[in-house]
C-alpha atoms as a PDB file:
ATOM      1  CA  UNK A   1      99.035 -11.859  -4.670  1.00  0.00           C
ATOM      2  CA  UNK A   2     101.839 -13.813  -3.001  1.00  0.00           C
ATOM      3  CA  UNK A   3     101.983 -16.174  -5.973  1.00  0.00           C
ATOM      4  CA  UNK A   4     100.123 -19.184  -4.581  1.00  0.00           C
ATOM      5  CA  UNK A   5      97.326 -19.502  -7.119  1.00  0.00           C
ATOM      6  CA  UNK A   6      96.568 -23.126  -6.288  1.00  0.00           C
ATOM      7  CA  UNK A   7      96.240 -22.276  -2.587  1.00  0.00           C
ATOM      8  CA  UNK A   8      93.945 -19.377  -3.475  1.00  0.00           C
ATOM      9  CA  UNK A   9      91.723 -21.739  -5.487  1.00  0.00           C
ATOM     10  CA  UNK A  10      91.685 -24.216  -2.600  1.00  0.00           C
ATOM     11  CA  UNK A  11      90.621 -21.525  -0.117  1.00  0.00           C
ATOM     12  CA  UNK A  12      87.931 -20.324  -2.510  1.00  0.00           C
ATOM     13  CA  UNK A  13      86.466 -23.822  -2.880  1.00  0.00           C
ATOM     14  CA  UNK A  14      86.114 -24.010   0.917  1.00  0.00           C
ATOM     15  CA  UNK A  15      84.054 -20.806   1.125  1.00  0.00           C
ATOM     16  CA  UNK A  16      80.379 -21.494   1.685  1.00  0.00           C
ATOM     17  CA  UNK A  17      78.242 -19.442  -0.708  1.00  0.00           C
ATOM     18  CA  UNK A  18      81.003 -17.170  -2.055  1.00  0.00           C
ATOM     19  CA  UNK A  19      79.799 -13.664  -2.863  1.00  0.00           C
ATOM     20  CA  UNK A  20      80.882 -11.322  -5.664  1.00  0.00           C
ATOM     21  CA  UNK A  21      83.908 -10.137  -3.639  1.00  0.00           C
ATOM     22  CA  UNK A  22      85.176 -13.702  -3.295  1.00  0.00           C
ATOM     23  CA  UNK A  23      84.624 -14.345  -7.011  1.00  0.00           C
ATOM     24  CA  UNK A  24      86.418 -11.139  -7.947  1.00  0.00           C
ATOM     25  CA  UNK A  25      89.411 -12.148  -5.832  1.00  0.00           C
ATOM     26  CA  UNK A  26      89.612 -15.497  -7.620  1.00  0.00           C
ATOM     27  CA  UNK A  27      89.113 -14.036 -11.101  1.00  0.00           C
ATOM     28  CA  UNK A  28      91.789 -11.424 -10.404  1.00  0.00           C
ATOM     29  CA  UNK A  29      94.141 -14.191  -9.271  1.00  0.00           C
ATOM     30  CA  UNK A  30      93.779 -16.127 -12.514  1.00  0.00           C
ATOM     31  CA  UNK A  31      94.143 -12.941 -14.546  1.00  0.00           C
ATOM     32  CA  UNK A  32      97.206 -11.820 -12.570  1.00  0.00           C
ATOM     33  CA  UNK A  33      98.917 -15.133 -13.318  1.00  0.00           C
ATOM     34  CA  UNK A  34      98.112 -14.928 -17.036  1.00  0.00           C
ATOM     35  CA  UNK A  35      95.591 -17.776 -16.980  1.00  0.00           C
ATOM     36  CA  UNK A  36      93.027 -15.887 -19.025  1.00  0.00           C
ATOM     37  CA  UNK A  37      91.107 -18.882 -20.384  1.00  0.00           C
ATOM     38  CA  UNK A  38      90.616 -20.104 -16.827  1.00  0.00           C
ATOM     39  CA  UNK A  39      89.432 -16.610 -15.920  1.00  0.00           C
ATOM     40  CA  UNK A  40      86.681 -16.843 -18.535  1.00  0.00           C
ATOM     41  CA  UNK A  41      85.732 -20.376 -17.479  1.00  0.00           C
ATOM     42  CA  UNK A  42      85.394 -19.251 -13.862  1.00  0.00           C
ATOM     43  CA  UNK A  43      83.311 -16.270 -14.966  1.00  0.00           C
ATOM     44  CA  UNK A  44      80.897 -18.645 -16.730  1.00  0.00           C
ATOM     45  CA  UNK A  45      80.625 -20.685 -13.530  1.00  0.00           C
ATOM     46  CA  UNK A  46      80.006 -17.528 -11.529  1.00  0.00           C
ATOM     47  CA  UNK A  47      77.062 -16.660 -13.759  1.00  0.00           C
ATOM     48  CA  UNK A  48      75.707 -20.212 -13.547  1.00  0.00           C
ATOM     49  CA  UNK A  49      75.601 -19.767  -9.793  1.00  0.00           C
ATOM     50  CA  UNK A  50      73.548 -16.566 -10.252  1.00  0.00           C
ATOM     51  CA  UNK A  51      76.178 -14.249  -8.789  1.00  0.00           C
ATOM     52  CA  UNK A  52      75.724 -10.777 -10.286  1.00  0.00           C
ATOM     53  CA  UNK A  53      79.025  -9.305 -11.512  1.00  0.00           C
ATOM     54  CA  UNK A  54      80.024  -5.770 -10.617  1.00  0.00           C
ATOM     55  CA  UNK A  55      82.342  -3.236 -12.241  1.00  0.00           C
ATOM     56  CA  UNK A  56      85.478  -4.943 -10.873  1.00  0.00           C
ATOM     57  CA  UNK A  57      84.342  -8.260 -12.350  1.00  0.00           C
ATOM     58  CA  UNK A  58      83.834  -6.696 -15.767  1.00  0.00           C
ATOM     59  CA  UNK A  59      87.241  -4.995 -15.706  1.00  0.00           C
ATOM     60  CA  UNK A  60      88.895  -8.350 -14.942  1.00  0.00           C
ATOM     61  CA  UNK A  61      86.976 -10.254 -17.639  1.00  0.00           C
ATOM     62  CA  UNK A  62      87.548  -7.609 -20.312  1.00  0.00           C
ATOM     63  CA  UNK A  63      91.273  -7.763 -19.585  1.00  0.00           C
ATOM     64  CA  UNK A  64      91.179 -11.533 -20.121  1.00  0.00           C
ATOM     65  CA  UNK A  65      89.250 -11.164 -23.402  1.00  0.00           C
ATOM     66  CA  UNK A  66      91.692  -8.577 -24.724  1.00  0.00           C
ATOM     67  CA  UNK A  67      94.763 -10.533 -23.662  1.00  0.00           C
ATOM     68  CA  UNK A  68      93.761 -13.628 -25.666  1.00  0.00           C
ATOM     69  CA  UNK A  69      92.039 -11.742 -28.486  1.00  0.00           C
ATOM     70  CA  UNK A  70      88.641 -13.258 -27.725  1.00  0.00           C
ATOM     71  CA  UNK A  71      86.422 -10.718 -29.454  1.00  0.00           C
ATOM     72  CA  UNK A  72      83.401 -13.040 -29.293  1.00  0.00           C
ATOM     73  CA  UNK A  73      83.551 -13.220 -25.504  1.00  0.00           C
ATOM     74  CA  UNK A  74      84.372  -9.528 -25.340  1.00  0.00           C
ATOM     75  CA  UNK A  75      81.252  -8.566 -27.281  1.00  0.00           C
ATOM     76  CA  UNK A  76      79.167 -10.855 -25.091  1.00  0.00           C
ATOM     77  CA  UNK A  77      80.499  -9.124 -21.986  1.00  0.00           C
ATOM     78  CA  UNK A  78      79.834  -5.750 -23.617  1.00  0.00           C
ATOM     79  CA  UNK A  79      76.187  -6.712 -24.169  1.00  0.00           C
ATOM     80  CA  UNK A  80      75.922  -7.733 -20.507  1.00  0.00           C
ATOM     81  CA  UNK A  81      77.463  -4.436 -19.383  1.00  0.00           C
ATOM     82  CA  UNK A  82      74.965  -2.424 -21.442  1.00  0.00           C
ATOM     83  CA  UNK A  83      72.151  -4.484 -19.960  1.00  0.00           C
ATOM     84  CA  UNK A  84      73.416  -3.795 -16.432  1.00  0.00           C
ATOM     85  CA  UNK A  85      74.056  -0.115 -17.267  1.00  0.00           C
ATOM     86  CA  UNK A  86      77.683  -0.172 -16.054  1.00  0.00           C
ATOM     87  CA  UNK A  87      79.344   1.283 -19.147  1.00  0.00           C
ATOM     88  CA  UNK A  88      78.001   4.802 -18.941  1.00  0.00           C
ATOM     89  CA  UNK A  89      78.728   5.353 -15.254  1.00  0.00           C
ATOM     90  CA  UNK A  90      82.084   3.658 -14.623  1.00  0.00           C
ATOM     91  CA  UNK A  91      85.238   5.016 -16.238  1.00  0.00           C
ATOM     92  CA  UNK A  92      87.230   1.884 -15.368  1.00  0.00           C
ATOM     93  CA  UNK A  93      84.777  -0.376 -17.179  1.00  0.00           C
ATOM     94  CA  UNK A  94      84.677   1.997 -20.146  1.00  0.00           C
ATOM     95  CA  UNK A  95      88.472   2.111 -20.371  1.00  0.00           C
ATOM     96  CA  UNK A  96      88.681  -1.684 -20.108  1.00  0.00           C
ATOM     97  CA  UNK A  97      86.139  -1.973 -22.919  1.00  0.00           C
ATOM     98  CA  UNK A  98      88.214   0.375 -25.069  1.00  0.00           C
ATOM     99  CA  UNK A  99      91.383  -1.591 -24.302  1.00  0.00           C
ATOM    100  CA  UNK A 100      89.706  -4.913 -25.132  1.00  0.00           C
ATOM    101  CA  UNK A 101      88.513  -3.713 -28.541  1.00  0.00           C
ATOM    102  CA  UNK A 102      91.886  -2.099 -29.302  1.00  0.00           C
ATOM    103  CA  UNK A 103      93.831  -5.279 -28.497  1.00  0.00           C
ATOM    104  CA  UNK A 104      91.411  -7.351 -30.598  1.00  0.00           C
ATOM    105  CA  UNK A 105      91.901  -5.054 -33.600  1.00  0.00           C
ATOM    106  CA  UNK A 106      88.348  -3.659 -33.544  1.00  0.00           C
ATOM    107  CA  UNK A 107      89.612  -0.101 -33.754  1.00  0.00           C
ATOM    108  CA  UNK A 108      86.378   1.537 -34.863  1.00  0.00           C
ATOM    109  CA  UNK A 109      84.679   0.152 -31.753  1.00  0.00           C
ATOM    110  CA  UNK A 110      87.696   1.118 -29.640  1.00  0.00           C
ATOM    111  CA  UNK A 111      87.446   4.710 -30.878  1.00  0.00           C
ATOM    112  CA  UNK A 112      83.705   4.709 -30.202  1.00  0.00           C
ATOM    113  CA  UNK A 113      84.259   3.587 -26.614  1.00  0.00           C
ATOM    114  CA  UNK A 114      87.030   6.164 -26.237  1.00  0.00           C
ATOM    115  CA  UNK A 115      84.663   8.920 -27.369  1.00  0.00           C
ATOM    116  CA  UNK A 116      82.003   7.730 -24.894  1.00  0.00           C
ATOM    117  CA  UNK A 117      84.287   8.165 -21.887  1.00  0.00           C
ATOM    118  CA  UNK A 118      83.392  11.112 -19.690  1.00  0.00           C
ATOM    119  CA  UNK A 119      87.068  12.067 -19.439  1.00  0.00           C
ATOM    120  CA  UNK A 120      90.335  10.723 -20.809  1.00  0.00           C
ATOM    121  CA  UNK A 121      93.130   9.755 -18.459  1.00  0.00           C
ATOM    122  CA  UNK A 122      96.575   8.405 -19.321  1.00  0.00           C
ATOM    123  CA  UNK A 123      95.344   4.799 -19.318  1.00  0.00           C
ATOM    124  CA  UNK A 124      92.630   5.469 -21.890  1.00  0.00           C
ATOM    125  CA  UNK A 125      94.987   7.470 -24.124  1.00  0.00           C
ATOM    126  CA  UNK A 126      97.571   4.680 -23.968  1.00  0.00           C
ATOM    127  CA  UNK A 127      94.928   2.081 -24.829  1.00  0.00           C
ATOM    128  CA  UNK A 128      93.772   3.829 -28.003  1.00  0.00           C
ATOM    129  CA  UNK A 129      97.301   4.794 -29.108  1.00  0.00           C
ATOM    130  CA  UNK A 130      98.502   1.234 -28.461  1.00  0.00           C
ATOM    131  CA  UNK A 131      95.669  -0.162 -30.563  1.00  0.00           C
ATOM    132  CA  UNK A 132      96.416   2.087 -33.519  1.00  0.00           C
ATOM    133  CA  UNK A 133     100.168   1.423 -33.356  1.00  0.00           C
ATOM    134  CA  UNK A 134      99.704  -2.357 -32.983  1.00  0.00           C
ATOM    135  CA  UNK A 135      97.666  -2.578 -36.166  1.00  0.00           C
ATOM    136  CA  UNK A 136      99.713  -0.223 -38.340  1.00  0.00           C
ATOM    137  CA  UNK A 137      97.460   2.852 -38.336  1.00  0.00           C
ATOM    138  CA  UNK A 138     100.359   5.247 -38.872  1.00  0.00           C
ATOM    139  CA  UNK A 139      98.209   8.398 -39.126  1.00  0.00           C
ATOM    140  CA  UNK A 140      95.775   7.783 -36.280  1.00  0.00           C
ATOM    141  CA  UNK A 141      98.402   6.965 -33.626  1.00  0.00           C
ATOM    142  CA  UNK A 142     100.335  10.264 -34.036  1.00  0.00           C
ATOM    143  CA  UNK A 143      97.056  12.214 -34.276  1.00  0.00           C
ATOM    144  CA  UNK A 144      95.954  10.766 -30.919  1.00  0.00           C
ATOM    145  CA  UNK A 145      99.373  11.500 -29.449  1.00  0.00           C
ATOM    146  CA  UNK A 146      99.158  15.155 -30.521  1.00  0.00           C
ATOM    147  CA  UNK A 147      95.584  15.482 -29.235  1.00  0.00           C
ATOM    148  CA  UNK A 148      96.649  13.934 -25.948  1.00  0.00           C
ATOM    149  CA  UNK A 149      99.270  16.630 -25.487  1.00  0.00           C
ATOM    150  CA  UNK A 150      96.806  19.361 -26.485  1.00  0.00           C
ATOM    151  CA  UNK A 151      94.628  18.182 -23.605  1.00  0.00           C
ATOM    152  CA  UNK A 152      97.625  18.569 -21.256  1.00  0.00           C
ATOM    153  CA  UNK A 153      97.978  14.840 -20.648  1.00  0.00           C
ATOM    154  CA  UNK A 154     101.651  13.955 -20.387  1.00  0.00           C
ATOM    155  CA  UNK A 155     102.878  10.640 -21.859  1.00  0.00           C
ATOM    156  CA  UNK A 156     104.607   7.923 -19.870  1.00  0.00           C
ATOM    157  CA  UNK A 157     106.932   5.120 -20.977  1.00  0.00           C
ATOM    158  CA  UNK A 158     104.000   3.060 -22.314  1.00  0.00           C
ATOM    159  CA  UNK A 159     102.905   5.943 -24.547  1.00  0.00           C
ATOM    160  CA  UNK A 160     106.448   6.451 -25.816  1.00  0.00           C
ATOM    161  CA  UNK A 161     106.839   2.745 -26.594  1.00  0.00           C
ATOM    162  CA  UNK A 162     103.609   2.770 -28.607  1.00  0.00           C
ATOM    163  CA  UNK A 163     104.680   5.824 -30.574  1.00  0.00           C
ATOM    164  CA  UNK A 164     108.129   4.423 -31.296  1.00  0.00           C
ATOM    165  CA  UNK A 165     106.469   1.263 -32.618  1.00  0.00           C
ATOM    166  CA  UNK A 166     104.373   3.442 -34.930  1.00  0.00           C
ATOM    167  CA  UNK A 167     107.500   5.264 -36.127  1.00  0.00           C
ATOM    168  CA  UNK A 168     109.278   1.970 -36.843  1.00  0.00           C
ATOM    169  CA  UNK A 169     106.330   0.706 -38.888  1.00  0.00           C
ATOM    170  CA  UNK A 170     106.534   3.622 -41.350  1.00  0.00           C
ATOM    171  CA  UNK A 171     110.213   4.592 -41.009  1.00  0.00           C
ATOM    172  CA  UNK A 172     109.305   8.006 -39.579  1.00  0.00           C
ATOM    173  CA  UNK A 173     112.759   9.057 -38.353  1.00  0.00           C
ATOM    174  CA  UNK A 174     111.922  12.741 -37.822  1.00  0.00           C
ATOM    175  CA  UNK A 175     108.903  11.886 -35.695  1.00  0.00           C
ATOM    176  CA  UNK A 176     110.988   9.371 -33.757  1.00  0.00           C
ATOM    177  CA  UNK A 177     113.604  12.026 -33.024  1.00  0.00           C
ATOM    178  CA  UNK A 178     110.919  14.373 -31.681  1.00  0.00           C
ATOM    179  CA  UNK A 179     109.667  11.631 -29.362  1.00  0.00           C
ATOM    180  CA  UNK A 180     113.242  10.935 -28.273  1.00  0.00           C
ATOM    181  CA  UNK A 181     113.661  14.559 -27.201  1.00  0.00           C
ATOM    182  CA  UNK A 182     110.794  14.056 -24.730  1.00  0.00           C
ATOM    183  CA  UNK A 183     112.923  11.668 -22.682  1.00  0.00           C
ATOM    184  CA  UNK A 184     116.405  13.157 -23.097  1.00  0.00           C
ATOM    185  CA  UNK A 185     118.023  13.539 -19.689  1.00  0.00           C
ATOM    186  CA  UNK A 186     116.052  10.687 -18.139  1.00  0.00           C
ATOM    187  CA  UNK A 187     117.542   7.310 -17.348  1.00  0.00           C
ATOM    188  CA  UNK A 188     116.393   4.877 -20.042  1.00  0.00           C
ATOM    189  CA  UNK A 189     114.747   1.651 -18.848  1.00  0.00           C
ATOM    190  CA  UNK A 190     115.724  -1.375 -20.975  1.00  0.00           C
ATOM    191  CA  UNK A 191     112.338  -1.579 -22.716  1.00  0.00           C
ATOM    192  CA  UNK A 192     112.414   2.053 -23.816  1.00  0.00           C
ATOM    193  CA  UNK A 193     116.105   1.993 -24.658  1.00  0.00           C
ATOM    194  CA  UNK A 194     115.786  -1.080 -26.865  1.00  0.00           C
ATOM    195  CA  UNK A 195     112.786   0.459 -28.658  1.00  0.00           C
ATOM    196  CA  UNK A 196     114.829   3.591 -29.402  1.00  0.00           C
ATOM    197  CA  UNK A 197     117.763   1.514 -30.640  1.00  0.00           C
ATOM    198  CA  UNK A 198     115.403  -0.499 -32.829  1.00  0.00           C
ATOM    199  CA  UNK A 199     113.777   2.655 -34.203  1.00  0.00           C
ATOM    200  CA  UNK A 200     117.086   4.265 -35.171  1.00  0.00           C
ATOM    201  CA  UNK A 201     118.369   1.024 -36.683  1.00  0.00           C
ATOM    202  CA  UNK A 202     115.291   0.459 -38.816  1.00  0.00           C
ATOM    203  CA  UNK A 203     115.240   4.104 -39.880  1.00  0.00           C
ATOM    204  CA  UNK A 204     118.852   3.752 -41.111  1.00  0.00           C
ATOM    205  CA  UNK A 205     120.756   5.689 -38.410  1.00  0.00           C
ATOM    206  CA  UNK A 206     123.153   3.190 -36.858  1.00  0.00           C
ATOM    207  CA  UNK A 207     125.371   5.825 -35.219  1.00  0.00           C
ATOM    208  CA  UNK A 208     122.409   7.206 -33.281  1.00  0.00           C
ATOM    209  CA  UNK A 209     121.384   3.670 -32.302  1.00  0.00           C
ATOM    210  CA  UNK A 210     124.884   3.094 -30.873  1.00  0.00           C
ATOM    211  CA  UNK A 211     124.689   6.376 -28.969  1.00  0.00           C
ATOM    212  CA  UNK A 212     121.374   5.438 -27.379  1.00  0.00           C
ATOM    213  CA  UNK A 213     122.686   1.958 -26.565  1.00  0.00           C
ATOM    214  CA  UNK A 214     125.591   3.459 -24.621  1.00  0.00           C
ATOM    215  CA  UNK A 215     123.114   5.532 -22.576  1.00  0.00           C
ATOM    216  CA  UNK A 216     121.255   2.440 -21.349  1.00  0.00           C
ATOM    217  CA  UNK A 217     122.680   1.633 -17.922  1.00  0.00           C
ATOM    218  CA  UNK A 218     121.061  -1.790 -17.499  1.00  0.00           C
ATOM    219  CA  UNK A 219     121.059  -3.690 -20.797  1.00  0.00           C
ATOM    220  CA  UNK A 220     118.968  -6.814 -21.226  1.00  0.00           C
ATOM    221  CA  UNK A 221     118.939  -9.312 -24.090  1.00  0.00           C
ATOM    222  CA  UNK A 222     116.388  -7.238 -26.017  1.00  0.00           C
ATOM    223  CA  UNK A 223     118.719  -4.214 -26.035  1.00  0.00           C
ATOM    224  CA  UNK A 224     121.656  -6.311 -27.216  1.00  0.00           C
ATOM    225  CA  UNK A 225     119.566  -8.024 -29.878  1.00  0.00           C
ATOM    226  CA  UNK A 226     118.363  -4.686 -31.239  1.00  0.00           C
ATOM    227  CA  UNK A 227     121.964  -3.505 -31.641  1.00  0.00           C
ATOM    228  CA  UNK A 228     123.162  -6.821 -33.101  1.00  0.00           C
ATOM    229  CA  UNK A 229     120.317  -6.710 -35.614  1.00  0.00           C
ATOM    230  CA  UNK A 230     121.410  -3.183 -36.534  1.00  0.00           C
ATOM    231  CA  UNK A 231     124.972  -4.262 -37.270  1.00  0.00           C
ATOM    232  CA  UNK A 232     123.677  -7.156 -39.356  1.00  0.00           C
ATOM    233  CA  UNK A 233     121.269  -4.920 -41.264  1.00  0.00           C
ATOM    234  CA  UNK A 234     124.059  -2.463 -42.067  1.00  0.00           C
ATOM    235  CA  UNK A 235     126.495  -5.117 -43.223  1.00  0.00           C
ATOM    236  CA  UNK A 236     128.817  -4.944 -40.200  1.00  0.00           C
ATOM    237  CA  UNK A 237     129.133  -8.677 -39.624  1.00  0.00           C
ATOM    238  CA  UNK A 238     132.295  -8.486 -37.561  1.00  0.00           C
END
């Protein structure tokens, strides 16, 4: 967690007979540092050493599978989870399964896992909405968003980003404006601000994009690029 992955690996190799807690710490380290292939390799070694994974292990491995789009490994892990009977009793494993399928584009399976969850929290809603918006399902993403609100689950910045992406994909300006009203009065983080600018630009409303841009207090390169792209798109080269 302090950023010394190599030192963590060295300490792990010096542990005599590491247990599942030690393995989970190492797998989490690789995953945290974005080394998802190494995470899967270490998981294979863990199984070769007959260490039984637990729910935390599965959450970590499913994240790795989803992050690199490894549906083959993801399905293999799913089969192991069913065998060990973790899926039905652990909401974190179930949500990770949903997220893995959504990121890999297996949206029918993602929806199935979503429906199997005993209850839906913000993380599970974001996972299914993100999956639909990533793969251009312009009807399903808004339907989930509306159902989420009907169940009194309030969106966060991740939800808003997913919905803005869905609006951009189909040029749904009116829907984008409704989503914008949800965050009026709040300070816009760069990621959300740039998504709003991009949405208004691509829906043909440059003036509104400029207005949102001025509201962003801390502007990063993504915000500037969104506005520059808008000027280019609207023929304002100067």
